[in-house]
Amino acid sequence: MKPSFAVIGCGKVGGTLGMHLAEAGYRPVGFSSRHMTSARQAAEIAGVPDRCFEKAWEASRLADIVFITTPDDVIKEICRTMSENKGFAKNSVVFHCSGALASTELAAAKSGNALSGVMTGSMHPLQSFAAKQTATPGNPFNKIMMAVEGDPAAVETAREIAKDLGAQPFTITTDGKILYHAAAVVASNYLVTLMNLSIKLMAASGVGESEAFDILTPLIKGTLANIENAGIPAALTGPIARGDVGIVEKHVQAIRALSGEMAEYYNLNGFETIKVARAKGTLSEDAAKQLLKILSPE
Ligand SMILES: NC(=O)c1ccc[n+]([C@@H]2O[C@H](COP(=O)([O-])OP(=O)(O)OC[C@H]3O[C@@H](n4cnc5c(N)ncnc54)[C@H](OP(=O)(O)O)[C@@H]3O)[C@@H](O)[C@H]2O)c1
Protein backbone atom coordinates (compact mmCIF):
# COMPACT_ATOMS: atom_id res chain seq x y z
CA MET A 1 0.00 0.00 0.00
CA LYS A 2 1.30 3.46 -0.91
CA PRO A 3 1.82 6.00 1.90
CA SER A 4 -0.74 8.65 2.84
CA PHE A 5 -0.10 12.32 2.10
CA ALA A 6 -1.28 15.81 2.95
CA VAL A 7 -0.92 19.05 0.98
CA ILE A 8 -0.53 22.39 2.71
CA GLY A 9 -0.93 25.28 0.27
CA CYS A 10 -3.38 24.24 -2.42
CA GLY A 11 -2.30 26.36 -5.35
CA LYS A 12 -0.91 25.46 -8.76
CA VAL A 13 1.68 22.90 -7.61
CA GLY A 14 -0.12 21.64 -4.48
CA GLY A 15 -3.42 20.93 -6.23
CA THR A 16 -1.74 19.30 -9.22
CA LEU A 17 0.48 17.16 -6.99
CA GLY A 18 -2.53 16.09 -4.91
CA MET A 19 -4.50 14.95 -7.91
CA HIS A 20 -1.67 13.03 -9.58
CA LEU A 21 -0.39 11.44 -6.36
CA ALA A 22 -3.90 10.16 -5.71
CA GLU A 23 -4.01 8.82 -9.26
CA ALA A 24 -0.68 7.07 -8.62
CA GLY A 25 -2.16 5.25 -5.62
CA TYR A 26 -0.97 7.48 -2.75
CA ARG A 27 -3.70 8.01 -0.17
CA PRO A 28 -4.84 11.64 0.22
CA VAL A 29 -5.75 12.33 3.85
CA GLY A 30 -5.63 16.11 4.28
CA PHE A 31 -5.66 19.38 2.38
CA SER A 32 -5.26 22.80 3.95
CA SER A 33 -4.68 26.24 2.49
CA ARG A 34 -4.97 29.92 3.32
CA HIS A 35 -8.54 29.81 2.00
CA MET A 36 -10.88 26.86 2.56
CA THR A 37 -12.13 27.14 -1.04
CA SER A 38 -8.66 26.21 -2.35
CA ALA A 39 -8.34 23.31 0.11
CA ARG A 40 -11.80 22.07 -0.85
CA GLN A 41 -11.07 22.28 -4.57
CA ALA A 42 -7.79 20.34 -4.16
CA ALA A 43 -9.47 17.71 -1.98
CA GLU A 44 -12.22 17.32 -4.56
CA ILE A 45 -9.91 16.75 -7.51
CA ALA A 46 -7.94 14.25 -5.41
CA GLY A 47 -11.21 12.39 -4.88
CA VAL A 48 -11.60 13.09 -1.13
CA PRO A 49 -13.93 16.12 -0.87
CA ASP A 50 -14.37 15.83 2.90
CA ARG A 51 -10.62 15.87 3.63
CA CYS A 52 -10.09 19.62 3.88
CA PHE A 53 -9.00 21.26 7.11
CA GLU A 54 -8.85 24.81 8.36
CA LYS A 55 -5.61 24.33 10.30
CA ALA A 56 -2.57 23.02 8.44
CA TRP A 57 -1.49 20.80 11.34
CA GLU A 58 -4.90 19.10 11.48
CA ALA A 59 -4.33 17.90 7.90
CA SER A 60 -0.60 17.17 8.12
CA ARG A 61 -0.57 15.14 11.32
CA LEU A 62 -2.66 12.45 9.57
CA ALA A 63 -0.11 11.89 6.82
CA ASP A 64 3.00 9.79 6.20
CA ILE A 65 4.16 12.42 3.71
CA VAL A 66 3.50 16.17 3.94
CA PHE A 67 3.95 18.63 1.07
CA ILE A 68 4.22 22.30 2.01
CA THR A 69 3.45 23.92 -1.34
CA THR A 70 2.88 27.50 -0.23
CA PRO A 71 4.84 30.42 -1.73
CA ASP A 72 8.54 30.12 -0.86
CA ASP A 73 8.67 33.05 1.54
CA VAL A 74 6.21 31.51 4.00
CA ILE A 75 7.40 27.86 3.98
CA LYS A 76 9.70 28.28 6.99
CA GLU A 77 7.13 30.05 9.14
CA ILE A 78 4.30 27.64 8.25
CA CYS A 79 6.55 24.68 9.01
CA ARG A 80 7.46 26.20 12.39
CA THR A 81 3.80 26.79 13.30
CA MET A 82 2.87 23.28 12.22
CA SER A 83 5.69 21.82 14.28
CA GLU A 84 4.67 23.83 17.35
CA ASN A 85 1.19 22.35 16.99
CA LYS A 86 2.47 18.79 16.69
CA GLY A 87 1.60 18.77 13.02
CA PHE A 88 3.97 16.02 11.93
CA ALA A 89 3.42 12.35 12.66
CA LYS A 90 6.25 10.21 13.99
CA ASN A 91 8.56 9.07 11.16
CA SER A 92 6.74 11.22 8.61
CA VAL A 93 8.53 12.88 5.70
CA VAL A 94 8.06 16.60 5.03
CA PHE A 95 8.78 18.13 1.63
CA HIS A 96 8.58 21.47 -0.06
CA CYS A 97 8.75 21.96 -3.82
CA SER A 98 10.76 25.17 -4.04
CA GLY A 99 13.52 25.31 -6.62
CA ALA A 100 15.63 27.86 -4.79
CA LEU A 101 15.28 26.77 -1.16
CA ALA A 102 16.89 23.71 0.39
CA SER A 103 15.37 21.22 2.80
CA THR A 104 17.03 23.16 5.64
CA GLU A 105 14.03 25.51 5.35
CA LEU A 106 12.05 22.74 7.06
CA ALA A 107 14.42 22.37 10.05
CA ALA A 108 11.60 23.24 12.49
CA ALA A 109 9.86 19.97 11.56
CA LYS A 110 12.66 18.16 13.36
CA SER A 111 13.18 20.41 16.36
CA GLY A 112 11.32 21.86 19.35
CA ASN A 113 7.94 20.22 19.83
CA ALA A 114 8.41 17.96 16.82
CA LEU A 115 7.85 14.24 17.20
CA SER A 116 10.84 11.98 16.63
CA GLY A 117 11.88 10.50 13.34
CA VAL A 118 10.59 13.31 11.12
CA MET A 119 12.64 13.61 7.92
CA THR A 120 12.81 16.53 5.54
CA GLY A 121 13.57 16.99 1.88
CA SER A 122 12.81 19.07 -1.17
CA MET A 123 11.39 17.89 -4.48
CA HIS A 124 11.57 20.43 -7.26
CA PRO A 125 9.65 19.65 -10.44
CA LEU A 126 11.52 21.30 -13.32
CA GLN A 127 8.28 22.31 -14.94
CA SER A 128 6.20 25.44 -15.22
CA PHE A 129 2.75 25.25 -13.62
CA ALA A 130 0.87 28.22 -14.97
CA ALA A 131 -2.62 27.43 -13.71
CA LYS A 132 -4.38 25.49 -11.00
CA GLN A 133 -5.06 21.88 -11.88
CA THR A 134 -8.59 21.03 -12.86
CA ALA A 135 -9.97 17.53 -13.13
CA THR A 136 -8.97 17.38 -16.80
CA PRO A 137 -6.65 14.68 -18.12
CA GLY A 138 -2.93 15.25 -18.71
CA ASN A 139 -0.09 14.74 -16.26
CA PRO A 140 2.37 17.68 -16.13
CA PHE A 141 4.86 15.54 -14.16
CA ASN A 142 5.14 13.03 -16.97
CA LYS A 143 8.73 12.79 -18.26
CA ILE A 144 9.93 15.93 -16.48
CA MET A 145 13.08 16.10 -14.34
CA MET A 146 12.67 16.32 -10.57
CA ALA A 147 15.55 17.57 -8.37
CA VAL A 148 15.57 16.01 -4.92
CA GLU A 149 17.72 16.55 -1.82
CA GLY A 150 17.49 16.22 1.93
CA ASP A 151 17.79 13.48 4.56
CA PRO A 152 18.81 10.18 2.93
CA ALA A 153 15.47 8.50 3.71
CA ALA A 154 13.58 11.57 2.44
CA VAL A 155 15.60 11.49 -0.78
CA GLU A 156 14.72 7.82 -1.21
CA THR A 157 11.03 8.61 -0.70
CA ALA A 158 11.19 11.58 -3.08
CA ARG A 159 12.80 9.47 -5.80
CA GLU A 160 10.05 6.88 -5.43
CA ILE A 161 7.33 9.55 -5.59
CA ALA A 162 8.91 11.19 -8.64
CA LYS A 163 8.99 7.88 -10.49
CA ASP A 164 5.40 7.09 -9.50
CA LEU A 165 4.38 10.47 -10.95
CA GLY A 166 6.13 9.62 -14.22
CA ALA A 167 9.00 12.05 -13.60
CA GLN A 168 12.72 11.36 -13.64
CA PRO A 169 14.39 12.11 -10.30
CA PHE A 170 17.97 13.27 -9.88
CA THR A 171 19.67 13.90 -6.56
CA ILE A 172 21.52 17.12 -5.77
CA THR A 173 23.35 18.25 -2.62
CA THR A 174 21.67 20.44 -0.05
CA ASP A 175 24.49 23.02 -0.22
CA GLY A 176 24.31 23.09 -4.01
CA LYS A 177 20.58 23.79 -4.19
CA ILE A 178 20.84 27.53 -4.79
CA LEU A 179 23.38 27.11 -7.60
CA TYR A 180 21.21 24.38 -9.13
CA HIS A 181 18.37 26.92 -9.20
CA ALA A 182 20.62 29.63 -10.66
CA ALA A 183 21.56 27.15 -13.41
CA ALA A 184 17.89 26.55 -14.20
CA VAL A 185 17.28 30.32 -14.31
CA VAL A 186 20.14 30.77 -16.78
CA ALA A 187 18.93 27.89 -18.98
CA SER A 188 15.32 28.99 -19.00
CA ASN A 189 14.86 32.67 -18.12
CA TYR A 190 18.12 33.98 -19.56
CA LEU A 191 17.48 32.07 -22.75
CA VAL A 192 14.30 34.13 -23.12
CA THR A 193 16.28 37.33 -22.51
CA LEU A 194 18.91 36.25 -25.01
CA MET A 195 16.21 35.58 -27.61
CA ASN A 196 14.74 39.00 -26.88
CA LEU A 197 18.08 40.63 -27.71
CA SER A 198 18.41 38.54 -30.84
CA ILE A 199 14.93 39.51 -32.04
CA LYS A 200 15.65 43.21 -31.39
CA LEU A 201 18.85 43.02 -33.42
CA MET A 202 17.00 41.20 -36.18
CA ALA A 203 14.32 43.91 -36.14
CA ALA A 204 17.01 46.61 -36.28
CA SER A 205 18.39 44.87 -39.38
CA GLY A 206 15.07 45.49 -41.09
CA VAL A 207 13.30 42.16 -40.54
CA GLY A 208 9.86 42.54 -38.99
CA GLU A 209 9.85 41.71 -35.28
CA SER A 210 6.92 39.33 -35.79
CA GLU A 211 8.87 37.35 -38.42
CA ALA A 212 12.15 37.38 -36.50
CA PHE A 213 11.35 34.51 -34.19
CA ASP A 214 10.16 32.25 -37.02
CA ILE A 215 13.34 33.03 -38.95
CA LEU A 216 15.52 32.19 -35.93
CA THR A 217 13.64 29.06 -34.86
CA PRO A 218 15.42 26.50 -37.12
CA LEU A 219 18.77 27.95 -36.03
CA ILE A 220 17.85 27.70 -32.34
CA LYS A 221 16.60 24.13 -32.74
CA GLY A 222 19.70 23.17 -34.72
CA THR A 223 21.96 24.61 -32.02
CA LEU A 224 20.11 22.71 -29.28
CA ALA A 225 20.40 19.51 -31.32
CA ASN A 226 24.14 20.12 -31.78
CA ILE A 227 24.57 20.60 -28.02
CA GLU A 228 22.60 17.41 -27.43
CA ASN A 229 24.57 15.41 -30.00
CA ALA A 230 28.07 16.83 -29.81
CA GLY A 231 28.07 18.61 -26.42
CA ILE A 232 29.89 21.77 -25.36
CA PRO A 233 32.36 23.05 -26.59
CA ALA A 234 32.01 21.05 -29.86
CA ALA A 235 28.60 22.60 -30.62
CA LEU A 236 30.02 26.15 -30.78
CA THR A 237 30.19 27.63 -34.27
CA GLY A 238 30.37 31.21 -35.57
CA PRO A 239 32.90 34.04 -35.78
CA ILE A 240 34.33 33.70 -32.27
CA ALA A 241 34.90 29.95 -32.66
CA ARG A 242 36.55 30.67 -36.06
CA GLY A 243 38.64 33.56 -34.72
CA ASP A 244 37.06 35.93 -37.23
CA VAL A 245 38.21 39.11 -35.47
CA GLY A 246 37.13 41.53 -38.21
CA ILE A 247 33.51 40.33 -38.18
CA VAL A 248 33.22 40.55 -34.39
CA GLU A 249 34.64 44.10 -34.55
CA LYS A 250 31.93 45.05 -37.06
CA HIS A 251 29.25 43.50 -34.83
CA VAL A 252 30.39 45.51 -31.85
CA GLN A 253 30.49 48.77 -33.82
CA ALA A 254 27.02 48.20 -35.29
CA ILE A 255 25.44 47.26 -31.96
CA ARG A 256 27.14 50.15 -30.11
CA ALA A 257 25.60 52.51 -32.66
CA LEU A 258 22.20 51.08 -31.72
CA SER A 259 22.52 50.83 -27.96
CA GLY A 260 25.34 50.85 -25.42
CA GLU A 261 23.41 48.46 -23.20
CA MET A 262 22.89 45.93 -25.96
CA ALA A 263 26.58 46.12 -26.86
CA GLU A 264 27.51 45.50 -23.23
CA TYR A 265 25.34 42.37 -23.20
CA TYR A 266 26.78 41.16 -26.52
CA ASN A 267 30.31 41.75 -25.23
CA LEU A 268 29.78 39.95 -21.91
CA ASN A 269 28.44 36.90 -23.73
CA GLY A 270 31.36 37.22 -26.13
CA PHE A 271 33.87 36.96 -23.26
CA GLU A 272 32.31 33.67 -22.16
CA THR A 273 32.16 32.47 -25.77
CA ILE A 274 35.92 33.07 -26.14
CA LYS A 275 36.47 30.62 -23.25
CA VAL A 276 34.28 28.02 -24.94
CA ALA A 277 36.07 28.54 -28.27
CA ARG A 278 39.47 28.14 -26.58
CA ALA A 279 38.22 24.91 -24.99
CA LYS A 280 37.07 23.72 -28.43
CA GLY A 281 40.61 24.34 -29.70
CA THR A 282 39.64 26.34 -32.79
CA LEU A 283 40.60 29.80 -31.48
CA SER A 284 44.30 30.74 -31.32
CA GLU A 285 45.69 32.57 -28.29
CA ASP A 286 46.54 35.55 -30.46
CA ALA A 287 43.01 35.81 -31.93
CA ALA A 288 41.53 35.39 -28.45
CA LYS A 289 43.60 38.38 -27.22
CA GLN A 290 42.41 40.53 -30.12
CA LEU A 291 38.80 39.53 -29.49
CA LEU A 292 39.10 40.35 -25.78
CA LYS A 293 40.33 43.83 -26.72
CA ILE A 294 37.46 44.38 -29.17
CA LEU A 295 34.86 43.22 -26.66
CA SER A 296 36.23 45.35 -23.80
CA PRO A 297 34.41 48.59 -22.90
CA GLU A 298 35.58 51.60 -24.89
N1 LIG B 1 4.33 27.37 -10.34
C1 LIG B 1 5.44 26.79 -10.79
O1 LIG B 1 5.70 26.79 -12.00
C2 LIG B 1 6.37 26.07 -9.85
C3 LIG B 1 7.31 25.17 -10.40
C4 LIG B 1 8.15 24.46 -9.55
C5 LIG B 1 8.07 24.68 -8.18
N2 LIG B 1 7.18 25.59 -7.65
C6 LIG B 1 7.15 25.75 -6.21
O2 LIG B 1 5.92 25.23 -5.71
C7 LIG B 1 5.52 25.95 -4.55
C8 LIG B 1 4.13 26.49 -4.76
O3 LIG B 1 4.13 27.36 -5.87
P1 LIG B 1 2.79 27.63 -6.70
O4 LIG B 1 3.21 28.16 -8.01
O5 LIG B 1 1.91 26.45 -6.62
O6 LIG B 1 2.16 28.82 -5.86
P2 LIG B 1 0.62 29.27 -5.79
O7 LIG B 1 -0.12 28.83 -7.00
O8 LIG B 1 0.64 30.70 -5.44
O9 LIG B 1 0.07 28.42 -4.59
C9 LIG B 1 0.44 28.61 -3.29
C10 LIG B 1 -0.78 28.37 -2.42
O10 LIG B 1 -0.33 28.55 -1.09
C11 LIG B 1 -1.42 29.03 -0.35
N3 LIG B 1 -0.92 29.87 0.73
C12 LIG B 1 -0.36 31.10 0.69
N4 LIG B 1 -0.04 31.50 1.91
C13 LIG B 1 -0.41 30.51 2.74
C14 LIG B 1 -0.38 30.35 4.14
N5 LIG B 1 0.13 31.29 4.92
N6 LIG B 1 -0.88 29.19 4.67
C15 LIG B 1 -1.39 28.22 3.89
N7 LIG B 1 -1.47 28.32 2.55
C16 LIG B 1 -0.98 29.46 1.99
C17 LIG B 1 -2.30 29.82 -1.31
O11 LIG B 1 -3.56 29.41 -0.94
P3 LIG B 1 -4.99 30.06 -1.23
O12 LIG B 1 -5.30 29.64 -2.65
O13 LIG B 1 -5.82 29.34 -0.23
O14 LIG B 1 -4.92 31.52 -1.03
C18 LIG B 1 -1.89 29.34 -2.69
O15 LIG B 1 -2.94 28.69 -3.36
C19 LIG B 1 6.57 27.04 -4.34
O16 LIG B 1 7.53 26.56 -3.42
C20 LIG B 1 7.19 27.19 -5.72
O17 LIG B 1 8.52 27.66 -5.66
C21 LIG B 1 6.33 26.29 -8.46
XYZ file of C-alpha atoms and ligand atoms in Angstrom:
346
model
C 0.000 0.000 0.000
C 1.305 3.463 -0.912
C 1.817 6.001 1.896
C -0.743 8.646 2.842
C -0.098 12.320 2.096
C -1.276 15.811 2.951
C -0.923 19.046 0.982
C -0.531 22.389 2.715
C -0.929 25.284 0.273
C -3.377 24.238 -2.422
C -2.302 26.364 -5.355
C -0.915 25.457 -8.760
C 1.676 22.904 -7.614
C -0.116 21.636 -4.483
C -3.420 20.932 -6.229
C -1.741 19.297 -9.217
C 0.477 17.163 -6.994
C -2.528 16.093 -4.905
C -4.500 14.948 -7.907
C -1.672 13.028 -9.581
C -0.387 11.444 -6.363
C -3.897 10.157 -5.711
C -4.010 8.820 -9.256
C -0.677 7.070 -8.622
C -2.159 5.254 -5.624
C -0.973 7.483 -2.752
C -3.697 8.015 -0.166
C -4.838 11.643 0.217
C -5.750 12.331 3.853
C -5.632 16.106 4.280
C -5.657 19.382 2.384
C -5.256 22.801 3.953
C -4.679 26.245 2.493
C -4.969 29.920 3.324
C -8.539 29.811 2.003
C -10.876 26.865 2.557
C -12.127 27.142 -1.037
C -8.657 26.214 -2.352
C -8.339 23.314 0.113
C -11.797 22.071 -0.852
C -11.071 22.276 -4.574
C -7.787 20.338 -4.163
C -9.467 17.707 -1.981
C -12.222 17.322 -4.564
C -9.912 16.747 -7.512
C -7.938 14.247 -5.405
C -11.209 12.394 -4.883
C -11.596 13.092 -1.128
C -13.931 16.125 -0.872
C -14.369 15.825 2.896
C -10.619 15.873 3.632
C -10.093 19.621 3.884
C -9.004 21.257 7.108
C -8.849 24.807 8.360
C -5.606 24.329 10.299
C -2.574 23.020 8.444
C -1.486 20.804 11.344
C -4.899 19.099 11.477
C -4.328 17.904 7.900
C -0.603 17.171 8.123
C -0.573 15.136 11.322
C -2.660 12.448 9.574
C -0.113 11.895 6.821
C 2.997 9.790 6.202
C 4.160 12.422 3.707
C 3.497 16.170 3.935
C 3.949 18.626 1.075
C 4.215 22.301 2.009
C 3.451 23.916 -1.337
C 2.876 27.495 -0.230
C 4.844 30.417 -1.728
C 8.538 30.120 -0.862
C 8.670 33.049 1.537
C 6.208 31.505 4.002
C 7.396 27.864 3.981
C 9.697 28.284 6.994
C 7.131 30.054 9.143
C 4.302 27.641 8.254
C 6.551 24.677 9.015
C 7.457 26.201 12.386
C 3.799 26.795 13.298
C 2.870 23.280 12.220
C 5.695 21.816 14.275
C 4.670 23.834 17.349
C 1.186 22.351 16.994
C 2.474 18.793 16.686
C 1.602 18.770 13.021
C 3.967 16.018 11.925
C 3.421 12.352 12.658
C 6.254 10.212 13.990
C 8.562 9.066 11.158
C 6.739 11.218 8.612
C 8.528 12.884 5.703
C 8.065 16.599 5.035
C 8.777 18.131 1.627
C 8.576 21.474 -0.056
C 8.748 21.962 -3.815
C 10.759 25.170 -4.040
C 13.520 25.306 -6.624
C 15.629 27.863 -4.794
C 15.281 26.773 -1.160
C 16.892 23.713 0.389
C 15.365 21.222 2.797
C 17.030 23.155 5.644
C 14.032 25.508 5.354
C 12.053 22.736 7.055
C 14.416 22.370 10.046
C 11.603 23.235 12.486
C 9.860 19.974 11.558
C 12.663 18.155 13.359
C 13.182 20.414 16.364
C 11.316 21.855 19.355
C 7.940 20.218 19.830
C 8.414 17.958 16.820
C 7.846 14.243 17.201
C 10.838 11.977 16.629
C 11.885 10.504 13.338
C 10.592 13.306 11.118
C 12.642 13.612 7.917
C 12.813 16.527 5.535
C 13.565 16.990 1.877
C 12.809 19.074 -1.173
C 11.385 17.893 -4.482
C 11.574 20.434 -7.263
C 9.647 19.654 -10.437
C 11.515 21.299 -13.318
C 8.280 22.308 -14.943
C 6.195 25.445 -15.224
C 2.750 25.250 -13.621
C 0.872 28.220 -14.968
C -2.618 27.431 -13.711
C -4.376 25.491 -11.004
C -5.065 21.882 -11.879
C -8.585 21.032 -12.857
C -9.965 17.535 -13.127
C -8.973 17.381 -16.795
C -6.649 14.681 -18.118
C -2.933 15.251 -18.708
C -0.091 14.741 -16.265
C 2.368 17.676 -16.134
C 4.856 15.539 -14.156
C 5.135 13.031 -16.967
C 8.733 12.789 -18.261
C 9.928 15.930 -16.479
C 13.075 16.103 -14.342
C 12.671 16.320 -10.566
C 15.548 17.569 -8.367
C 15.572 16.005 -4.916
C 17.723 16.555 -1.824
C 17.493 16.217 1.934
C 17.793 13.484 4.558
C 18.809 10.182 2.935
C 15.469 8.504 3.708
C 13.577 11.570 2.435
C 15.604 11.490 -0.784
C 14.725 7.821 -1.215
C 11.026 8.607 -0.702
C 11.194 11.578 -3.077
C 12.798 9.472 -5.803
C 10.055 6.879 -5.434
C 7.332 9.550 -5.590
C 8.906 11.187 -8.643
C 8.987 7.880 -10.493
C 5.397 7.091 -9.504
C 4.384 10.472 -10.951
C 6.131 9.616 -14.223
C 9.000 12.055 -13.602
C 12.719 11.358 -13.638
C 14.394 12.110 -10.303
C 17.971 13.274 -9.878
C 19.673 13.897 -6.565
C 21.518 17.121 -5.766
C 23.346 18.253 -2.623
C 21.671 20.436 -0.045
C 24.486 23.016 -0.216
C 24.309 23.086 -4.012
C 20.579 23.790 -4.193
C 20.839 27.527 -4.791
C 23.384 27.105 -7.601
C 21.207 24.379 -9.127
C 18.375 26.916 -9.204
C 20.621 29.628 -10.663
C 21.562 27.146 -13.410
C 17.894 26.550 -14.200
C 17.279 30.318 -14.312
C 20.142 30.770 -16.781
C 18.931 27.886 -18.981
C 15.321 28.992 -18.998
C 14.860 32.673 -18.124
C 18.122 33.983 -19.559
C 17.476 32.067 -22.750
C 14.300 34.126 -23.117
C 16.282 37.332 -22.512
C 18.914 36.251 -25.012
C 16.211 35.583 -27.612
C 14.738 39.001 -26.876
C 18.080 40.635 -27.713
C 18.415 38.545 -30.841
C 14.926 39.511 -32.040
C 15.645 43.206 -31.387
C 18.854 43.015 -33.417
C 17.000 41.204 -36.182
C 14.322 43.912 -36.141
C 17.014 46.615 -36.283
C 18.390 44.872 -39.376
C 15.067 45.492 -41.094
C 13.298 42.158 -40.543
C 9.856 42.541 -38.988
C 9.849 41.709 -35.281
C 6.921 39.334 -35.792
C 8.871 37.346 -38.416
C 12.148 37.382 -36.503
C 11.354 34.508 -34.194
C 10.164 32.254 -37.017
C 13.343 33.026 -38.946
C 15.516 32.192 -35.931
C 13.639 29.059 -34.858
C 15.421 26.502 -37.119
C 18.769 27.953 -36.032
C 17.850 27.700 -32.343
C 16.603 24.128 -32.737
C 19.698 23.172 -34.717
C 21.957 24.606 -32.015
C 20.105 22.712 -29.282
C 20.399 19.510 -31.321
C 24.140 20.121 -31.778
C 24.572 20.598 -28.022
C 22.605 17.408 -27.429
C 24.573 15.407 -30.002
C 28.072 16.833 -29.814
C 28.073 18.612 -26.424
C 29.886 21.771 -25.356
C 32.358 23.046 -26.594
C 32.010 21.054 -29.863
C 28.596 22.605 -30.617
C 30.021 26.148 -30.784
C 30.187 27.630 -34.266
C 30.365 31.211 -35.574
C 32.902 34.039 -35.784
C 34.331 33.696 -32.272
C 34.903 29.954 -32.664
C 36.550 30.672 -36.061
C 38.635 33.560 -34.724
C 37.059 35.931 -37.230
C 38.210 39.107 -35.473
C 37.133 41.529 -38.214
C 33.507 40.326 -38.179
C 33.222 40.547 -34.395
C 34.640 44.100 -34.553
C 31.926 45.049 -37.060
C 29.250 43.501 -34.833
C 30.390 45.509 -31.850
C 30.492 48.766 -33.819
C 27.021 48.203 -35.288
C 25.439 47.263 -31.959
C 27.141 50.147 -30.112
C 25.603 52.510 -32.658
C 22.198 51.084 -31.723
C 22.523 50.833 -27.964
C 25.344 50.853 -25.423
C 23.411 48.455 -23.197
C 22.892 45.929 -25.965
C 26.576 46.120 -26.859
C 27.513 45.495 -23.231
C 25.344 42.365 -23.197
C 26.777 41.164 -26.518
C 30.306 41.747 -25.232
C 29.784 39.954 -21.912
C 28.445 36.899 -23.731
C 31.358 37.216 -26.128
C 33.871 36.961 -23.256
C 32.308 33.668 -22.160
C 32.156 32.473 -25.771
C 35.919 33.071 -26.144
C 36.465 30.621 -23.248
C 34.284 28.015 -24.942
C 36.072 28.536 -28.274
C 39.467 28.135 -26.576
C 38.225 24.913 -24.987
C 37.075 23.725 -28.426
C 40.607 24.339 -29.704
C 39.637 26.342 -32.789
C 40.603 29.804 -31.482
C 44.297 30.743 -31.317
C 45.687 32.569 -28.288
C 46.540 35.548 -30.460
C 43.010 35.813 -31.932
C 41.531 35.394 -28.445
C 43.600 38.379 -27.217
C 42.414 40.526 -30.122
C 38.796 39.530 -29.488
C 39.101 40.349 -25.776
C 40.332 43.835 -26.716
C 37.461 44.384 -29.170
C 34.855 43.218 -26.663
C 36.227 45.350 -23.797
C 34.413 48.595 -22.903
C 35.584 51.605 -24.886
N 4.331 27.369 -10.343
C 5.443 26.791 -10.790
O 5.696 26.792 -12.001
C 6.372 26.074 -9.846
C 7.305 25.167 -10.400
C 8.148 24.462 -9.547
C 8.072 24.680 -8.178
N 7.178 25.594 -7.654
C 7.146 25.754 -6.205
O 5.921 25.230 -5.713
C 5.522 25.953 -4.549
C 4.130 26.494 -4.760
O 4.126 27.356 -5.870
P 2.785 27.626 -6.702
O 3.205 28.164 -8.006
O 1.906 26.447 -6.622
O 2.157 28.822 -5.862
P 0.625 29.273 -5.790
O -0.116 28.827 -6.996
O 0.641 30.703 -5.436
O 0.065 28.419 -4.587
C 0.444 28.609 -3.289
C -0.775 28.371 -2.415
O -0.333 28.546 -1.093
C -1.420 29.031 -0.350
N -0.920 29.871 0.733
C -0.363 31.096 0.687
N -0.042 31.503 1.913
C -0.413 30.509 2.737
C -0.380 30.349 4.137
N 0.129 31.294 4.921
N -0.876 29.186 4.670
C -1.394 28.216 3.888
N -1.471 28.322 2.551
C -0.980 29.457 1.988
C -2.297 29.825 -1.308
O -3.563 29.412 -0.945
P -4.994 30.057 -1.227
O -5.298 29.643 -2.647
O -5.817 29.337 -0.227
O -4.915 31.520 -1.030
C -1.895 29.343 -2.687
O -2.941 28.691 -3.359
C 6.570 27.041 -4.335
O 7.530 26.564 -3.425
C 7.193 27.189 -5.718
O 8.516 27.662 -5.661
C 6.332 26.287 -8.464
